[in-house]
């Protein structure tokens, strides 16, 4: 692993789930550019290892649904300053279309994954003297859509779990902060996967654009920027908050 350099995150040890692709990869790049040491965790071993090698970071294989894998991954760390609970999937469909198995799969990754990471990182952040947990929710965790019942419910759960953890950490005097980030539609592979599930991808893409008063999709770098702020000491008074970076979609 590269030693921390100068920058807003100099010396910070940062663990990013779903770091092999999309927003997680953009966050890893931005963190390294600001002097952080990054650990990329993902089920995609090939992409995750390649990015870690490119950035001078470290890769650990991790399926966020599996508690034993979290314990094993964290056993390779002495202390951590930042956890980005970013890994997630999007299940398209209304209450009439989504099956119970699909709902459970969505919750296993998007909710239980965040729960497990946050639970098991506590000793590592206390060993670091404090830390910042950053949970990737969504604009749809705030504003529902009729065709995203499972995803809406999962991301709303992440939003509120964040606040519960923020309060607990503050009450315990752990110096650990916990915030949620709410991107609008950002053009990453997850968007392509959602479009691939649709009968009319062009119409669905336009509907993503139209949701945003700024009339465009966001860029991964625009989400990485708020995650740099939340990882840095600049955000020391922010906890339990929702950071909506969504082109105005939740106004
Ligand atoms: N792209 C968007 O428009 C958007 C908007 C709002 C919120 N988000 C959220 O941002 C996060 C990242 O999304 P993205 O757009 O970068 O998606 P992506 O599909 O490009 O990347 C997701 C990453 O998570 C990994 N992953 C999936 N299941 C996993 C598991 N069980 N364990 C470990 N890793 C796993 C994938 O391998 C992949 O590398 C997700 O939580 C998503 O819900 C995305």
Coordinates of N, CA, C and O and ligand atoms in Angstrom, one line a residue, residues 16-27 40-45 47-48 60-66 69-70 85-90 105-106 108-110 113-114 135-141 151 155 158 181-194 208 212 217-218 220 223 245, ligand 1:
X16 N -13.5 1.0 0.9 CA -14.6 1.4 0.0 C -15.2 0.1 -0.6 O -14.5 -0.6 -1.3
X17 N -16.5 -0.1 -0.2 CA -17.1 -1.3 -0.8 C -17.7 -1.0 -2.2 O -18.0 0.2 -2.5
X18 N -17.8 -2.0 -3.0 CA -18.2 -1.8 -4.4 C -17.2 -0.8 -5.1 O -17.6 -0.1 -6.0
X19 N -16.0 -0.9 -4.7 CA -15.0 0.0 -5.2 C -14.4 -0.3 -6.6 O -13.6 0.4 -7.1
X20 N -14.9 -1.4 -7.2 CA -14.3 -1.9 -8.5 C -14.9 -1.1 -9.6 O -14.4 -1.1 -10.7
X21 N -16.1 -0.5 -9.4 CA -16.8 0.1 -10.6 C -17.5 1.4 -10.2 O -17.6 1.7 -9.0
X22 N -17.9 2.1 -11.2 CA -18.9 3.2 -11.0 C -18.5 4.2 -10.0 O -17.3 4.7 -9.9
X23 N -19.4 4.5 -9.1 CA -19.2 5.5 -8.0 C -18.0 5.1 -7.1 O -17.2 6.0 -6.7
X24 N -18.0 3.8 -6.7 CA -16.9 3.4 -5.8 C -15.5 3.6 -6.4 O -14.6 4.0 -5.7
X25 N -15.4 3.3 -7.7 CA -14.1 3.5 -8.4 C -13.8 5.0 -8.4 O -12.6 5.4 -8.2
X26 N -14.8 5.8 -8.7 CA -14.5 7.3 -8.7 C -14.1 7.8 -7.4 O -13.2 8.7 -7.2
X27 N -14.7 7.3 -6.3 CA -14.4 7.7 -5.0 C -12.9 7.2 -4.6 O -12.2 8.0 -4.1
X40 N -9.9 -1.3 -1.6 CA -11.1 -1.6 -2.4 C -11.6 -3.0 -2.1 O -10.9 -3.9 -2.2
X41 N -12.9 -3.0 -1.8 CA -13.5 -4.3 -1.5 C -14.7 -4.5 -2.4 O -15.5 -3.6 -2.7
X42 N -14.7 -5.7 -3.0 CA -15.8 -5.9 -4.1 C -15.9 -7.4 -4.3 O -15.0 -8.2 -4.0
X43 N -17.0 -7.9 -4.9 CA -17.2 -9.2 -5.4 C -16.5 -9.4 -6.7 O -16.2 -10.5 -7.1
X44 N -16.2 -8.3 -7.4 CA -15.6 -8.3 -8.7 C -14.1 -8.3 -8.5 O -13.5 -7.2 -8.4
X45 N -13.5 -9.5 -8.4 CA -12.0 -9.6 -8.1 C -11.2 -9.0 -9.2 O -10.2 -8.2 -8.9
X47 N -11.7 -6.7 -11.6 CA -11.7 -5.2 -11.8 C -11.2 -4.5 -10.5 O -10.5 -3.5 -10.6
X48 N -11.6 -5.1 -9.4 CA -11.1 -4.5 -8.1 C -9.6 -4.6 -7.9 O -9.0 -3.6 -7.5
X60 N -9.4 -6.3 -1.3 CA -9.9 -7.4 -0.6 C -11.2 -7.9 -1.2 O -12.1 -7.1 -1.5
X61 N -11.3 -9.3 -1.4 CA -12.6 -9.8 -1.9 C -13.6 -9.7 -0.8 O -13.3 -10.0 0.3
X62 N -14.8 -9.2 -1.2 CA -15.8 -9.1 -0.1 C -17.2 -9.2 -0.8 O -17.5 -8.4 -1.7
X63 N -18.0 -10.1 -0.3 CA -19.5 -10.0 -0.6 C -20.1 -9.4 0.7 O -20.1 -10.0 1.7
X64 N -20.7 -8.2 0.5 CA -21.1 -7.5 1.7 C -22.3 -8.1 2.4 O -22.6 -7.8 3.5
X65 N -22.9 -9.2 1.8 CA -24.0 -9.9 2.5 C -23.5 -10.9 3.5 O -24.2 -11.3 4.4
X66 N -22.2 -11.2 3.5 CA -21.6 -12.3 4.3 C -20.8 -11.7 5.5 O -19.7 -11.2 5.4
X69 N -17.2 -12.8 5.9 CA -16.3 -12.1 4.9 C -15.9 -10.7 5.4 O -14.8 -10.3 5.2
X70 N -16.8 -10.0 6.0 CA -16.5 -8.7 6.6 C -15.4 -8.9 7.7 O -14.5 -8.1 7.8
X85 N -19.7 2.7 2.6 CA -20.7 1.6 2.3 C -21.4 1.9 1.0 O -22.5 2.5 1.0
X86 N -20.7 1.6 -0.1 CA -21.2 2.0 -1.4 C -21.7 0.9 -2.3 O -22.6 1.1 -3.1
X87 N -21.3 -0.4 -2.0 CA -21.8 -1.5 -2.8 C -23.3 -1.5 -2.9 O -24.0 -1.4 -1.8
X88 N -23.9 -1.7 -4.0 CA -25.4 -1.8 -4.1 C -25.8 -2.3 -5.5 O -25.1 -2.3 -6.4
X89 N -27.1 -2.6 -5.5 CA -27.7 -3.0 -6.8 C -29.0 -2.3 -6.9 O -29.5 -1.7 -5.9
X90 N -29.6 -2.3 -8.1 CA -30.9 -1.7 -8.3 C -31.9 -2.7 -8.9 O -31.6 -3.1 -10.0
X105 N -33.2 -10.1 -1.8 CA -31.9 -9.9 -2.4 C -31.5 -8.5 -2.4 O -30.3 -8.2 -2.0
X106 N -32.4 -7.6 -2.7 CA -32.1 -6.1 -2.7 C -31.7 -5.7 -1.2 O -30.7 -5.1 -1.0
X108 N -30.6 -7.7 1.2 CA -29.4 -8.4 1.7 C -28.2 -7.5 1.3 O -27.2 -7.4 2.1
X109 N -28.2 -7.0 0.1 CA -27.0 -6.3 -0.4 C -27.0 -4.8 0.1 O -26.1 -4.3 0.8
X110 N -28.1 -4.1 -0.1 CA -28.2 -2.7 0.1 C -28.4 -2.3 1.5 O -28.1 -1.2 2.0
X113 N -25.8 -5.3 4.0 CA -24.4 -5.0 3.7 C -23.9 -3.7 4.5 O -22.8 -3.7 5.1
X114 N -24.8 -2.7 4.5 CA -24.4 -1.4 5.2 C -24.4 -1.7 6.8 O -23.5 -1.2 7.5
X135 N -22.6 6.3 4.0 CA -23.5 5.3 3.4 C -24.1 5.8 2.1 O -24.7 6.9 2.1
X136 N -24.0 5.0 1.1 CA -24.5 5.5 -0.2 C -26.0 5.1 -0.3 O -26.4 4.0 -0.4
X137 N -26.8 6.1 -0.1 CA -28.3 5.9 -0.3 C -28.6 6.4 -1.7 O -27.8 6.0 -2.6
X138 N -29.6 7.2 -1.9 CA -30.0 7.6 -3.2 C -31.1 8.7 -3.1 O -31.7 8.8 -2.1
X139 N -31.3 9.4 -4.2 CA -32.4 10.4 -4.2 C -33.7 9.6 -4.0 O -34.7 10.1 -3.4
X140 N -33.7 8.3 -4.4 CA -34.9 7.5 -4.3 C -35.1 7.0 -2.9 O -36.1 6.4 -2.6
X141 N -34.1 7.2 -2.0 CA -34.3 7.0 -0.6 C -35.1 8.1 0.1 O -35.5 8.0 1.3
X151 N -36.0 -1.0 -4.3 CA -34.8 -0.1 -4.2 C -35.2 1.1 -3.3 O -34.5 1.6 -2.4
X155 N -33.2 1.9 0.1 CA -32.4 3.2 0.3 C -33.0 4.0 1.4 O -32.3 4.8 2.1
X158 N -31.6 2.6 4.5 CA -30.2 3.1 4.7 C -30.2 4.5 5.3 O -29.4 4.8 6.2
X181 N -25.3 9.8 1.6 CA -25.1 10.5 0.4 C -26.3 10.0 -0.5 O -26.6 8.8 -0.6
X182 N -26.9 11.0 -1.2 CA -28.1 10.7 -2.0 C -27.9 11.2 -3.4 O -28.3 12.3 -3.8
X183 N -27.3 10.4 -4.3 CA -27.1 10.8 -5.7 C -28.4 10.8 -6.4 O -29.2 9.9 -6.2
X184 N -28.5 11.7 -7.4 CA -29.5 11.5 -8.4 C -29.0 10.5 -9.4 O -28.1 9.7 -9.0
X185 N -29.6 10.4 -10.6 CA -29.1 9.4 -11.5 C -27.7 9.8 -12.0 O -27.5 10.9 -12.5
X186 N -26.7 8.9 -11.8 CA -25.4 9.2 -12.3 C -25.0 8.1 -13.3 O -25.3 6.9 -13.0
X187 N -24.4 8.5 -14.4 CA -24.2 7.5 -15.4 C -23.0 6.6 -15.1 O -21.9 6.9 -15.4
X188 N -23.4 5.4 -14.5 CA -22.4 4.4 -14.2 C -23.0 3.1 -14.7 O -24.1 3.0 -15.2
X189 N -22.2 2.0 -14.6 CA -22.7 0.7 -15.1 C -24.1 0.3 -14.4 O -24.8 -0.5 -15.1
X190 N -24.4 0.8 -13.2 CA -25.7 0.4 -12.6 C -26.8 0.9 -13.4 O -27.9 0.3 -13.6
X191 N -26.7 2.1 -14.0 CA -27.7 2.6 -14.9 C -27.9 1.8 -16.1 O -29.0 1.5 -16.6
X192 N -26.7 1.3 -16.7 CA -26.8 0.4 -17.9 C -27.5 -0.9 -17.5 O -28.3 -1.4 -18.3
X193 N -27.3 -1.4 -16.3 CA -28.0 -2.6 -15.9 C -29.5 -2.4 -15.7 O -30.3 -3.3 -16.1
X194 N -29.9 -1.2 -15.2 CA -31.3 -0.9 -15.1 C -31.9 -0.8 -16.4 O -33.0 -1.3 -16.7
X208 N -35.1 9.4 -16.7 CA -34.0 9.7 -15.7 C -33.6 11.1 -15.8 O -33.4 11.8 -14.8
X212 N -34.5 15.4 -13.1 CA -33.6 16.4 -12.5 C -33.9 17.7 -13.1 O -33.8 17.9 -14.3
X217 N -28.0 13.8 -16.4 CA -27.5 12.9 -15.3 C -26.3 13.4 -14.7 O -25.6 14.3 -15.3
X218 N -25.9 13.0 -13.5 CA -24.7 13.4 -12.8 C -23.5 12.6 -13.3 O -23.6 11.6 -14.0
X220 N -19.9 10.7 -12.0 CA -19.3 10.0 -10.8 C -18.4 11.0 -10.0 O -18.5 10.9 -8.7
X223 N -20.1 12.9 -7.3 CA -20.4 12.2 -6.0 C -19.1 12.0 -5.2 O -19.1 12.1 -4.0
X245 N -27.0 15.1 -3.6 CA -26.3 15.6 -4.8 C -27.0 15.0 -6.0 O -26.7 14.0 -6.6
Ligands
LIG1 N1 -25.5 5.3 -10.4 C1 -26.6 5.9 -9.9 O1 -27.3 6.6 -10.6 C2 -26.8 5.8 -8.4 C3 -27.8 6.7 -7.9 C4 -28.1 6.7 -6.6 C5 -27.4 5.7 -5.7 N2 -26.5 4.9 -6.3 C6 -25.9 3.9 -5.4 O2 -24.5 4.1 -5.5 C7 -23.8 2.8 -5.3 C8 -22.9 2.4 -6.4 O3 -23.6 2.4 -7.6 P1 -22.9 2.4 -9.0 O4 -23.7 3.3 -9.9 O5 -21.4 2.8 -8.9 O6 -23.1 0.9 -9.5 P2 -22.1 -0.2 -10.2 O7 -23.0 -1.3 -10.6 O8 -21.3 0.5 -11.2 O9 -21.1 -0.6 -9.0 C9 -21.6 -1.3 -7.9 C10 -20.4 -2.1 -7.4 O10 -20.9 -2.9 -6.3 C11 -20.4 -4.2 -6.4 N3 -21.2 -5.1 -5.7 C12 -22.5 -5.6 -6.1 N4 -22.9 -6.5 -5.2 C13 -22.0 -6.6 -4.3 C14 -21.8 -7.4 -3.1 N5 -22.8 -8.3 -2.7 N6 -20.7 -7.3 -2.3 C15 -19.7 -6.5 -2.7 N7 -19.8 -5.7 -3.8 C16 -20.9 -5.8 -4.6 C17 -20.3 -4.5 -7.9 O11 -19.4 -5.5 -8.2 C18 -19.8 -3.1 -8.4 O12 -18.4 -3.0 -8.4 C19 -25.0 1.8 -5.1 O13 -25.3 1.7 -3.7 C20 -26.1 2.5 -5.8 O14 -27.4 2.1 -5.3 C21 -26.2 4.9 -7.6

